[in-house]
Coordinates of C-alpha atoms and ligand atoms in Angstrom, one line a residue:
X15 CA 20.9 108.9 142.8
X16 CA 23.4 106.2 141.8
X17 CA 26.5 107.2 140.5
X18 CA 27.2 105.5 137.1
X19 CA 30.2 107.2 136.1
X20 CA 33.5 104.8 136.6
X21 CA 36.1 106.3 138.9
X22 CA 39.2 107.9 137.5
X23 CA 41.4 105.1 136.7
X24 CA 44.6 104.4 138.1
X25 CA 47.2 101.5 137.0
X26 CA 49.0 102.5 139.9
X27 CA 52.5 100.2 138.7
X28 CA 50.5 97.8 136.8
X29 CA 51.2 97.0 132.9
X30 CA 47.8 97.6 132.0
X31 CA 47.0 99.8 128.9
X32 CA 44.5 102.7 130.0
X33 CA 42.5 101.3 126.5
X34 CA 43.8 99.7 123.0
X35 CA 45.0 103.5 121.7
X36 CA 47.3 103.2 124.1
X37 CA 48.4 100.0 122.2
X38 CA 48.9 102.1 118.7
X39 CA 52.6 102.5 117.9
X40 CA 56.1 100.5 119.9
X41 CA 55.9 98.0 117.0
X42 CA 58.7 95.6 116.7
X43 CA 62.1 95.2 114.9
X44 CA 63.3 92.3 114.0
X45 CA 66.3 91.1 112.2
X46 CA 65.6 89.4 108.7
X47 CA 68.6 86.3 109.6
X48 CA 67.3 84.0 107.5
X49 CA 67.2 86.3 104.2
X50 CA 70.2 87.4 105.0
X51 CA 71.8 84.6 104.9
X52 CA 70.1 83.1 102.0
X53 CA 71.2 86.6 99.9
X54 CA 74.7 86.8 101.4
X55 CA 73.7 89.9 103.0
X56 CA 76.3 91.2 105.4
X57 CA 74.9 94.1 106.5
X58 CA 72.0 94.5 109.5
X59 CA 68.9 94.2 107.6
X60 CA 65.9 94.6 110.2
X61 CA 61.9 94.7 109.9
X62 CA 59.7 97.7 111.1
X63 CA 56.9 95.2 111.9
X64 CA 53.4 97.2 111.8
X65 CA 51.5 93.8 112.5
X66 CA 51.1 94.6 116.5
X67 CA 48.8 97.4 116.0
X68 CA 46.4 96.7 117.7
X69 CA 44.2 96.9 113.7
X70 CA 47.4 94.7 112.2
X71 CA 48.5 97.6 110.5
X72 CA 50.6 100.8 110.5
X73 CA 47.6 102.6 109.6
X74 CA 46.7 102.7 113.5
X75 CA 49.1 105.6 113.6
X76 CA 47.9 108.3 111.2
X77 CA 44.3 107.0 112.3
X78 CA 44.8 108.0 115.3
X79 CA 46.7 111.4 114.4
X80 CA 43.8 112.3 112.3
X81 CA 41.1 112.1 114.5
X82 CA 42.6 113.7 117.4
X83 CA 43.9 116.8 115.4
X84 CA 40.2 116.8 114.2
X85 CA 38.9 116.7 117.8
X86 CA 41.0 119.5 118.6
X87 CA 40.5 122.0 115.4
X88 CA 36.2 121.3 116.3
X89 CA 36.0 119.1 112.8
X90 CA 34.8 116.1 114.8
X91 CA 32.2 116.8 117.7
X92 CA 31.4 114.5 119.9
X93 CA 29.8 111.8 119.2
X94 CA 29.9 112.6 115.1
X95 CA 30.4 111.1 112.4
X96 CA 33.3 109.9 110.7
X97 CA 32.7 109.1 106.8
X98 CA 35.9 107.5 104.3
X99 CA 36.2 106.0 101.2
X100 CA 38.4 102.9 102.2
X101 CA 38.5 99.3 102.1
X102 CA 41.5 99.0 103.5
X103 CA 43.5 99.0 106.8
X104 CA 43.3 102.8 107.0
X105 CA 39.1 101.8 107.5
X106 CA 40.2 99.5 110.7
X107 CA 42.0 102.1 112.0
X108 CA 39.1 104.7 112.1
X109 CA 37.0 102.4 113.7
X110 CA 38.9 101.4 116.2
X111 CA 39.7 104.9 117.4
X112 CA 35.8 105.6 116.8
X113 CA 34.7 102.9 118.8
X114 CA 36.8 103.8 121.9
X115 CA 36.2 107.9 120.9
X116 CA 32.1 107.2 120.9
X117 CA 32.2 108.2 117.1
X118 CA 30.1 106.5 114.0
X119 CA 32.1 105.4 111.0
X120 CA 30.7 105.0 107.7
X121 CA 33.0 103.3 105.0
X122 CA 32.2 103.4 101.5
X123 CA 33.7 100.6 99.2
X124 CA 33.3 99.2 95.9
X125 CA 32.0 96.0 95.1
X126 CA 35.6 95.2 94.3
X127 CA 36.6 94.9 97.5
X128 CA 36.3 91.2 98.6
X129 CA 33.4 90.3 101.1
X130 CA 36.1 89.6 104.5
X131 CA 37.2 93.1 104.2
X132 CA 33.3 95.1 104.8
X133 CA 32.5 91.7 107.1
X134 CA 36.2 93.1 109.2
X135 CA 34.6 96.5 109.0
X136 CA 31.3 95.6 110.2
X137 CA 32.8 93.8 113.1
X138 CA 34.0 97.3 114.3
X139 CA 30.9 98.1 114.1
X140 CA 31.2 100.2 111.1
X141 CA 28.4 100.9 108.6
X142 CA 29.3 99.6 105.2
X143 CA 28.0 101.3 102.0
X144 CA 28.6 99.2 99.0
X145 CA 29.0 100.9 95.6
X146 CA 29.0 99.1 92.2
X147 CA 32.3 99.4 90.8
X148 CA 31.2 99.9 87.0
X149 CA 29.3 103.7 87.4
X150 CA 31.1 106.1 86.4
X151 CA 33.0 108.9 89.1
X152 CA 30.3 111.3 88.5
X153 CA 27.3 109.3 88.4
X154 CA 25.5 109.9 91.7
X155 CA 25.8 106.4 92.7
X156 CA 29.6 106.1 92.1
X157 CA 31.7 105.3 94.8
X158 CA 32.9 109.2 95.4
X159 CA 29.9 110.6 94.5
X160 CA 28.4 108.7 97.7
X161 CA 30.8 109.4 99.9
X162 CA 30.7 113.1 99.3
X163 CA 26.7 112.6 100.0
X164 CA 26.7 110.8 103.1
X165 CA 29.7 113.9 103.9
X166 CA 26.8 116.5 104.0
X167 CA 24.1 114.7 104.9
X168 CA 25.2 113.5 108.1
X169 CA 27.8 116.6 108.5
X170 CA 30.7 114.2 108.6
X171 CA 34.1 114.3 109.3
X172 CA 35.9 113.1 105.8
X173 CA 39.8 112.2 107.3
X174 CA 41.1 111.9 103.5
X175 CA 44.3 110.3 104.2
X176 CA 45.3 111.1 100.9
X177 CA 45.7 114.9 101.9
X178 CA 45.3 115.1 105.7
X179 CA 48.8 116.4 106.7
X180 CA 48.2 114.7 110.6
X181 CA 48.6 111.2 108.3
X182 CA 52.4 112.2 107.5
X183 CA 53.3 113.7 110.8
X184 CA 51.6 110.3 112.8
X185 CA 54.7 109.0 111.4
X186 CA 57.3 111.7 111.8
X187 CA 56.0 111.6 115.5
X188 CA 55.9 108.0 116.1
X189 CA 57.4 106.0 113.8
X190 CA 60.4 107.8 112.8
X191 CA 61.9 108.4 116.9
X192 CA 60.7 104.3 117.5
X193 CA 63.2 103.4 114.2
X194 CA 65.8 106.0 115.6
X195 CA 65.3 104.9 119.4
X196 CA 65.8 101.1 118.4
X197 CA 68.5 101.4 115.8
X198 CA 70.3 103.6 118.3
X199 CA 70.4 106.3 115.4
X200 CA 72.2 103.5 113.5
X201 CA 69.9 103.5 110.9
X202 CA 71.7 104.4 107.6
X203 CA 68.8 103.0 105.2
X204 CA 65.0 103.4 105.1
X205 CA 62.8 101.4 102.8
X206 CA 58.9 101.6 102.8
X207 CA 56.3 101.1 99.8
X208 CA 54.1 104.4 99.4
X209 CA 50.5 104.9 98.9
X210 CA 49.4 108.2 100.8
X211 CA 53.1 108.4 101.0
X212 CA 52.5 108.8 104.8
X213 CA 54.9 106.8 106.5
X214 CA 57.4 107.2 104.2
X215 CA 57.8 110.9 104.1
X216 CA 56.6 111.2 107.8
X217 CA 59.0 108.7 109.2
X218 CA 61.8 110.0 106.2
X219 CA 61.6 113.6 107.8
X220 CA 61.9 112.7 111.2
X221 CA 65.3 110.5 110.2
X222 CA 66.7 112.6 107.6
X223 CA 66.2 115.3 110.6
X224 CA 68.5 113.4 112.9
X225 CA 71.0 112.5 110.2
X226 CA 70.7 114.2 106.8
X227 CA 72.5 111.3 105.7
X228 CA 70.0 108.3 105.5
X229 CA 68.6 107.3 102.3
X230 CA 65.1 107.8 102.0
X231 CA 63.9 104.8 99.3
X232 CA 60.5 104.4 97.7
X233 CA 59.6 100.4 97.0
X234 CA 56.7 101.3 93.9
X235 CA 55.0 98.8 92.3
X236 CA 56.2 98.5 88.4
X237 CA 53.9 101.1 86.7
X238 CA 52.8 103.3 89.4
X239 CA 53.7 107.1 89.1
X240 CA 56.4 107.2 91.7
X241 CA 58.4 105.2 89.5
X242 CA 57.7 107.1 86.7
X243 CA 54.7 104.8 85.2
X244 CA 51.3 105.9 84.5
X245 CA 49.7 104.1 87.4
X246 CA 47.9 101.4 86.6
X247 CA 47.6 98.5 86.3
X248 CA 49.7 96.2 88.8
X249 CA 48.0 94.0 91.6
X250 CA 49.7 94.8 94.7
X251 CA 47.4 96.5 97.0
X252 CA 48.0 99.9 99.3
X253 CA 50.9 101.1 97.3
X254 CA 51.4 102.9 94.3
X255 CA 49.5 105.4 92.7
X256 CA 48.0 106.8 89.4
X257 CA 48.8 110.5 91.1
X258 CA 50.6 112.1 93.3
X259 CA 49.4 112.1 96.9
X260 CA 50.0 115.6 99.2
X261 CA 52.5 113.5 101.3
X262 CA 54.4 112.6 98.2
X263 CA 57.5 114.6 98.6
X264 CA 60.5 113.7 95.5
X265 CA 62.7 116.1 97.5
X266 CA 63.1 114.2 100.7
X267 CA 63.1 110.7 98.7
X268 CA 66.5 109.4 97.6
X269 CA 65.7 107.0 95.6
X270 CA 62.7 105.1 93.8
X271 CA 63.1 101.3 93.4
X272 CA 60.4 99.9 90.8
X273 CA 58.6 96.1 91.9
X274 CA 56.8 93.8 89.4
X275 CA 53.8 92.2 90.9
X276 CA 55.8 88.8 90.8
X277 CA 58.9 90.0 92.7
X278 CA 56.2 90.7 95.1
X279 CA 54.0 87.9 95.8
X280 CA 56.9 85.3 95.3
X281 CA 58.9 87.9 97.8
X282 CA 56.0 87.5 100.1
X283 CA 56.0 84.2 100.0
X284 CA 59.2 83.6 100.2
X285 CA 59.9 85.7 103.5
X286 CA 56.8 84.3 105.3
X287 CA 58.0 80.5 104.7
X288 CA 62.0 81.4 105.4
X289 CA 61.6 83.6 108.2
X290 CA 57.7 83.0 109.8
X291 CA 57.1 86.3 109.4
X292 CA 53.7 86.6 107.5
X293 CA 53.7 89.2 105.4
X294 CA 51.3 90.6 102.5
X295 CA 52.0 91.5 99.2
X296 CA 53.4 95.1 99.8
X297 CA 55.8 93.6 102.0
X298 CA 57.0 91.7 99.9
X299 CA 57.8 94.7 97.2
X300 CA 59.7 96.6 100.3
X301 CA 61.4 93.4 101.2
X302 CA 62.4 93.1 97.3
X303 CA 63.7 96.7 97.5
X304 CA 65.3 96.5 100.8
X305 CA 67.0 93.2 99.1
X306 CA 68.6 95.0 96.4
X307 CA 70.0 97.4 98.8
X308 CA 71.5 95.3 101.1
X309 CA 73.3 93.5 99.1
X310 CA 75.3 96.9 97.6
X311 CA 75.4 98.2 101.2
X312 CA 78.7 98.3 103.1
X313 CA 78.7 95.3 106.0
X314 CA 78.0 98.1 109.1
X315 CA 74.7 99.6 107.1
X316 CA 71.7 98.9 109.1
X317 CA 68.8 98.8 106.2
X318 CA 65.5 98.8 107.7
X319 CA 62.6 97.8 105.8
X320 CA 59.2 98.8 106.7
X321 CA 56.5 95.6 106.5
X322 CA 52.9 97.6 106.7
X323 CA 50.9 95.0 107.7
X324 CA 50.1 90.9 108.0
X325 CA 49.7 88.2 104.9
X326 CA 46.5 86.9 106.9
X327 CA 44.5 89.8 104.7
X328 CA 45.9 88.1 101.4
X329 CA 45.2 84.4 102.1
X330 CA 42.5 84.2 99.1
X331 CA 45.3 86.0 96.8
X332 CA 49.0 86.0 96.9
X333 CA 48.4 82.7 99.4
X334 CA 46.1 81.1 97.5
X335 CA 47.7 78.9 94.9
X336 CA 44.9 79.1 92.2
X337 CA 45.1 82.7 92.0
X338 CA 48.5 83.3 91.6
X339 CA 48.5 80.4 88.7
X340 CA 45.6 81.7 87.4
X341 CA 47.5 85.1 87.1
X342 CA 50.8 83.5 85.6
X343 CA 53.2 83.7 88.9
X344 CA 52.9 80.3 89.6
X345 CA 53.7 77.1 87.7
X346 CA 51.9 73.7 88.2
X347 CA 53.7 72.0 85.4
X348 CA 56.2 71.7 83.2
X349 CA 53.8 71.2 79.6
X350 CA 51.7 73.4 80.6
X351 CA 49.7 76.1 78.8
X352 CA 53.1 77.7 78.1
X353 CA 54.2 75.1 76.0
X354 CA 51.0 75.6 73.6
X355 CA 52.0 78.8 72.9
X356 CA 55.8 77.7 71.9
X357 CA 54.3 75.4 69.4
X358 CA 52.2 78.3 68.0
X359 CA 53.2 80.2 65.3
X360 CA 56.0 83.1 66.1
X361 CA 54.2 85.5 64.1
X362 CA 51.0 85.9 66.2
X363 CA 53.4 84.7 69.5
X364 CA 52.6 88.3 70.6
X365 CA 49.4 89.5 71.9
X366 CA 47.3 91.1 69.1
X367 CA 44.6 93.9 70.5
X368 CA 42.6 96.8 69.7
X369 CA 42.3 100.1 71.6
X370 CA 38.7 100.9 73.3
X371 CA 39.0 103.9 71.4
X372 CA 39.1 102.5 67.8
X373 CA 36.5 102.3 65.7
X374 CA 34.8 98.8 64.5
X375 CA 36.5 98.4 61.2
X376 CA 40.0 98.6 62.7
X377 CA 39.0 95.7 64.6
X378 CA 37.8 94.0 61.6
X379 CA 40.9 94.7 59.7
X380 CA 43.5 93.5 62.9
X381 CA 41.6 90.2 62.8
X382 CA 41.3 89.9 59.3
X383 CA 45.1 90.3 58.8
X384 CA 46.1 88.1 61.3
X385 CA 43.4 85.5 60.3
X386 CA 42.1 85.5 64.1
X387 CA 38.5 85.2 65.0
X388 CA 38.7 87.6 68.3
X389 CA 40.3 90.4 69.7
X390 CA 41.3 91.4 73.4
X391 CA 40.4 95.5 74.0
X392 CA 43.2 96.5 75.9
X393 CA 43.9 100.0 77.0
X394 CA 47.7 101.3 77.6
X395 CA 49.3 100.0 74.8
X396 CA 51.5 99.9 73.6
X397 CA 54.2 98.7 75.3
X398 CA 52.3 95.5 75.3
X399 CA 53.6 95.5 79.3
X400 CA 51.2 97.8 80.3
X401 CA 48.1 96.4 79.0
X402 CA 44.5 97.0 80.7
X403 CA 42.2 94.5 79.3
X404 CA 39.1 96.3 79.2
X405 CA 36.9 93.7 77.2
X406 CA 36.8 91.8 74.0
X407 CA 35.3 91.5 70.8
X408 CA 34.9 88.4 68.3
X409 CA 34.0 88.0 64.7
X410 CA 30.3 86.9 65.0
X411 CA 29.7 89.8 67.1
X412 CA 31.3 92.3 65.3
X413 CA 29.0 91.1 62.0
X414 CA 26.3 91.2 64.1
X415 CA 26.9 94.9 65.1
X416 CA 27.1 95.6 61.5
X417 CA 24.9 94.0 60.0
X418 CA 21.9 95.8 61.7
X419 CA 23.9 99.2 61.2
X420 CA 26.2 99.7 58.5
X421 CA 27.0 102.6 59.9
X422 CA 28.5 101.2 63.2
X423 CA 32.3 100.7 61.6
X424 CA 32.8 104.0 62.6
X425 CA 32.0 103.4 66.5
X426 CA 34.3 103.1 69.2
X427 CA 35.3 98.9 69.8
X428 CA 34.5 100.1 73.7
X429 CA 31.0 100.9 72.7
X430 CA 30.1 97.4 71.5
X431 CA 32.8 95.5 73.0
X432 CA 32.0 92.1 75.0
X433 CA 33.3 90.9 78.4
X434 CA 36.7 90.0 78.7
X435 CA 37.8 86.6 77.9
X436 CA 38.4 84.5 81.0
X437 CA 42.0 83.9 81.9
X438 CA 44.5 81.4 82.0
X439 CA 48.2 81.2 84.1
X440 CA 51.1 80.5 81.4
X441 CA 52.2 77.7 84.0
X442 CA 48.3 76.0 84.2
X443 CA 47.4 72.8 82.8
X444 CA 46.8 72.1 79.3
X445 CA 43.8 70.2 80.0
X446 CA 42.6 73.1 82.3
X447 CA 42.6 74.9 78.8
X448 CA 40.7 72.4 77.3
X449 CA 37.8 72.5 80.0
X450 CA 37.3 76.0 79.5
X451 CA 37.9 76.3 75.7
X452 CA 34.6 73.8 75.7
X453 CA 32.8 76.9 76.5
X454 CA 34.6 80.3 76.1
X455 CA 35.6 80.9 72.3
X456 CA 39.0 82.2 73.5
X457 CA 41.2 82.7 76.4
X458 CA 43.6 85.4 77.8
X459 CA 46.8 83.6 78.5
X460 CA 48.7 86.0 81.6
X461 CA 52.3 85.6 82.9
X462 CA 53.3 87.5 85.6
X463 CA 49.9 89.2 86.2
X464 CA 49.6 90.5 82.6
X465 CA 48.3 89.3 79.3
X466 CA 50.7 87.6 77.6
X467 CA 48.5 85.9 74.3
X468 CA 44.9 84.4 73.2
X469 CA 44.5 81.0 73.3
X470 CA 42.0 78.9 70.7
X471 CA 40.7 76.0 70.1
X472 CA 43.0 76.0 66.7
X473 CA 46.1 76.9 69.1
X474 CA 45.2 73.6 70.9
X475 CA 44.3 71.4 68.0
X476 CA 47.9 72.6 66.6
X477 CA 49.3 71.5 70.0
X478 CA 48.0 68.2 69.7
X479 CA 48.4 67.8 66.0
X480 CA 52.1 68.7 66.8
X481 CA 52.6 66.1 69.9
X482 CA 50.8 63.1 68.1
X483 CA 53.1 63.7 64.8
X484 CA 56.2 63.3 67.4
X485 CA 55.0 60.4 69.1
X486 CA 54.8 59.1 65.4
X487 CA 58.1 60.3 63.9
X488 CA 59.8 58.9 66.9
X489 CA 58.1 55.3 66.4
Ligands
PLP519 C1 48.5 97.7 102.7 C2 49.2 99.0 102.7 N1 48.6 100.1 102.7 C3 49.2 101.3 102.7 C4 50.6 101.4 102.5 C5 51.3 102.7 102.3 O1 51.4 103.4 103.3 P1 51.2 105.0 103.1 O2 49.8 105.1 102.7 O3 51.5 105.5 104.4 O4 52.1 105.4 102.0 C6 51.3 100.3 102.5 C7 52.7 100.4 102.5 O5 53.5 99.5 102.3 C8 50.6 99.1 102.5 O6 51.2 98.0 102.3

């Protein structure tokens, strides 16, 4: 009989990692000169940089955590299953640990998650389950509902990262002592964004447990809960919430500083070209936090900010220049659809819309009072800020509705509502407009991510009317 088993290994002095776990955690810190300068920061402001995980992301740690603590309580046999609702970095995580542990990983996503991010999964060698984004949470197809199926039928382990403890304490054992260890207990300021809350209040309890004194600060996107909003919607991916996650923990936090979406992709940005540090879009909210504290802090502060992962996983959004115009962050002209609106009107400059849950005939009367021909269905309002378009409806379909049931003025707009108009950046091209007016009876104008007006055709004829009459006066 041959012996197949390898023999006990033995780096015997060498600098060779006994396998990639052992390449989880020691991540970098590195001083943010550039910004600094820029912002007339005087104070040390340094980056926690997550990227050298060996998955590109601090989620490597509570991974890790949460698989070995479920090794050791009998949760996860060997050889099992490992099932999680993810389509994130936490996903990459798992399956690196699973494939060096001999586990399977199943990942369930929603068909909102973008095609590179179950390709990255699949490259693990993760099974993929797609769900369709649209079914409702207790429909049996719905992205939870399947994940708590494939949970019993394979008698999974389910990590849930949202309420795992082991994802906190990753932190407070790792992260937390690195930042301590290579500020040389310096520290006085920690900034991170928070989604499980994980690394903030694992890495905060380690450091306020060295010295009670170090602020403890939350980076939220604009509208999440931590900041006291009501969760959605904002753009920035892995942080915020619409509820309160176990590791959430106001206590320990000192403070809570809110992000828009724009601070944070132009942040983003911004660092990635100043610095060569490529970072995503919720490092650019901590970086906008960690900003605003720097510059109040006294010149012998040493702020660190915590970047979670790499800007490589947001090239087709915050890096991709048609996106953020198409969303209203960036601007590609000066005349631009922007300058349509200014022409327009003031008394229809702000968005008109009609809840989901109104019935038909307010619709009809919104439009018929404001002589407009269609009507966003947003839901959230008002303030107008917080606006989730959820379709749209126009005149012709809303007679249609009613002419083959009179009856229908009492339904809900959401129950015969049409898709949502397409969308336009405030700073896009007027003849981008024009294109797409040529089609679509209406657009959704956005500025900074939300809706900010609809544009028609009789918006654009007013535009041109207006131009052609100043060429004229002025000849
Ligand atoms: C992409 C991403 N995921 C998750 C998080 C949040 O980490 P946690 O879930 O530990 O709160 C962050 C934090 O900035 C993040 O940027």
């Amino acid at each position: 009989m041959t012996d197949t088993s390898i023999p006990a290994w033995d780096a015997d002095g060498m600098d060779i990692a006994e396998s990639i776990l052992d390449l989880i955690g020691q991540t970098p810190m590195v001083r943010m000169k550039r910004v600094s300068e820029e912002h007339g920061i005087r104070c040390t402001l340094a980056m926690k940089h997550e990227v050298t995980n060996p998955g590109g992301s601090s989620k490597d740690r509570p991974a890790l955590e949460m698989i070995l603590a479920a090794e050791a309580s009998g949760e996860l046999q060997p050889g099992g299953t490992i099932v999680e609702p993810t389509s994130g970095n936490t996903g990459v995580g798992l399956a690196i640990v699973a494939a060096q542990r001999g586990y399977k990983c199943v990942f369930v996503m929603t068909n909102k998650a973008g095609k590179e991010k179950v390709d990255l999964l699949r490259a693990y060698g993760a099974e993929v389950v797609v769900c369709d984004v649209a079914v409702a949470p207790e429909d049996p197809n719905s992205y939870y509902s399947v994940a708590e199926r494939l949970t019993q039928e394979r008698g999974a382990f389910r990590p849930n990262q949202y309420a795992n403890p082991h994802n906190p304490a990753a932190h407070t054992k790792t992260t937390g002592p690195e930042i301590w260890e290579q500020t040389k207990g310096r520290i006085t300021h920690f900034i991170a964004g928070a989604g499980t809350c994980g690394s903030l209040t694992g890495a905060g309890r380690y450091l306020k447990s060295m010295n009670p004194d170090i602020k403890i600060i939350a980076a939220d996107p604009e509208k999440s809960v931590f900041s006291g909003g009501s969760g959605r919607p904002y753009l920035v991916e892995g942080v915020g919430e619409d509820f309160f996650p176990a590791a959430y923990d106001g206590d320990l936090w000192d403070e809570v500083i809110p992000i828009s979406d724009e601070e944070s992709f132009l942040m983003a940005r911004y660092v990635s070209e100043t610095e060569g540090i490529l970072i995503g879009g919720s490092g650019g909210t901590a970086v906008a936090a960690a900003l605003k504290v720097a510059k109040d802090a006294d010149d012998d502060a040493v702020v660190v900010v915590f970047n979670p992962d790499s800007g490589r996983g947001y090239l087709s959004t915050v890096f991709n220049e048609n996106w953020m115009m198409n969303f209203g962050f960036l601007k590609e002209c000066d005349q631009c659809v922007g300058a349509v609106l200014d022409t327009r009107n003031a008394s229809i400059e702000n968005l008109l819309y009609v809840n989901p849950s109104a019935p038909v005939s307010e619709a009809i009367e919104i439009m018929r009072s404001n002589g407009v021909s269609q009507l966003p269905v947003c839901k959230n309002t008002p303030p107008f800020a917080n606006a989730e378009v959820a379709g749209a409806v126009d005149e012709l379909q809303l007679m249609d509705v009613i002419h083959r049931d009179p009856g229908a003025m009492g339904t809900a707009v959401e129950k015969v509502m049409g898709a949502k108009l397409p969308t336009i950046g405030v700073g896009q091209k007027v003849e981008l407009a024009v294109e797409m007016l040529e089609t679509a009876p209406a657009l959704l104008v956005l500025s900074g991510g939300q809706p900010l007006s609809v544009l028609t055709r009789t918006d654009l004829l007013s535009y041109f009317t207006a131009i052609a009459e100043d060429a004229h006066n002025r000849d």
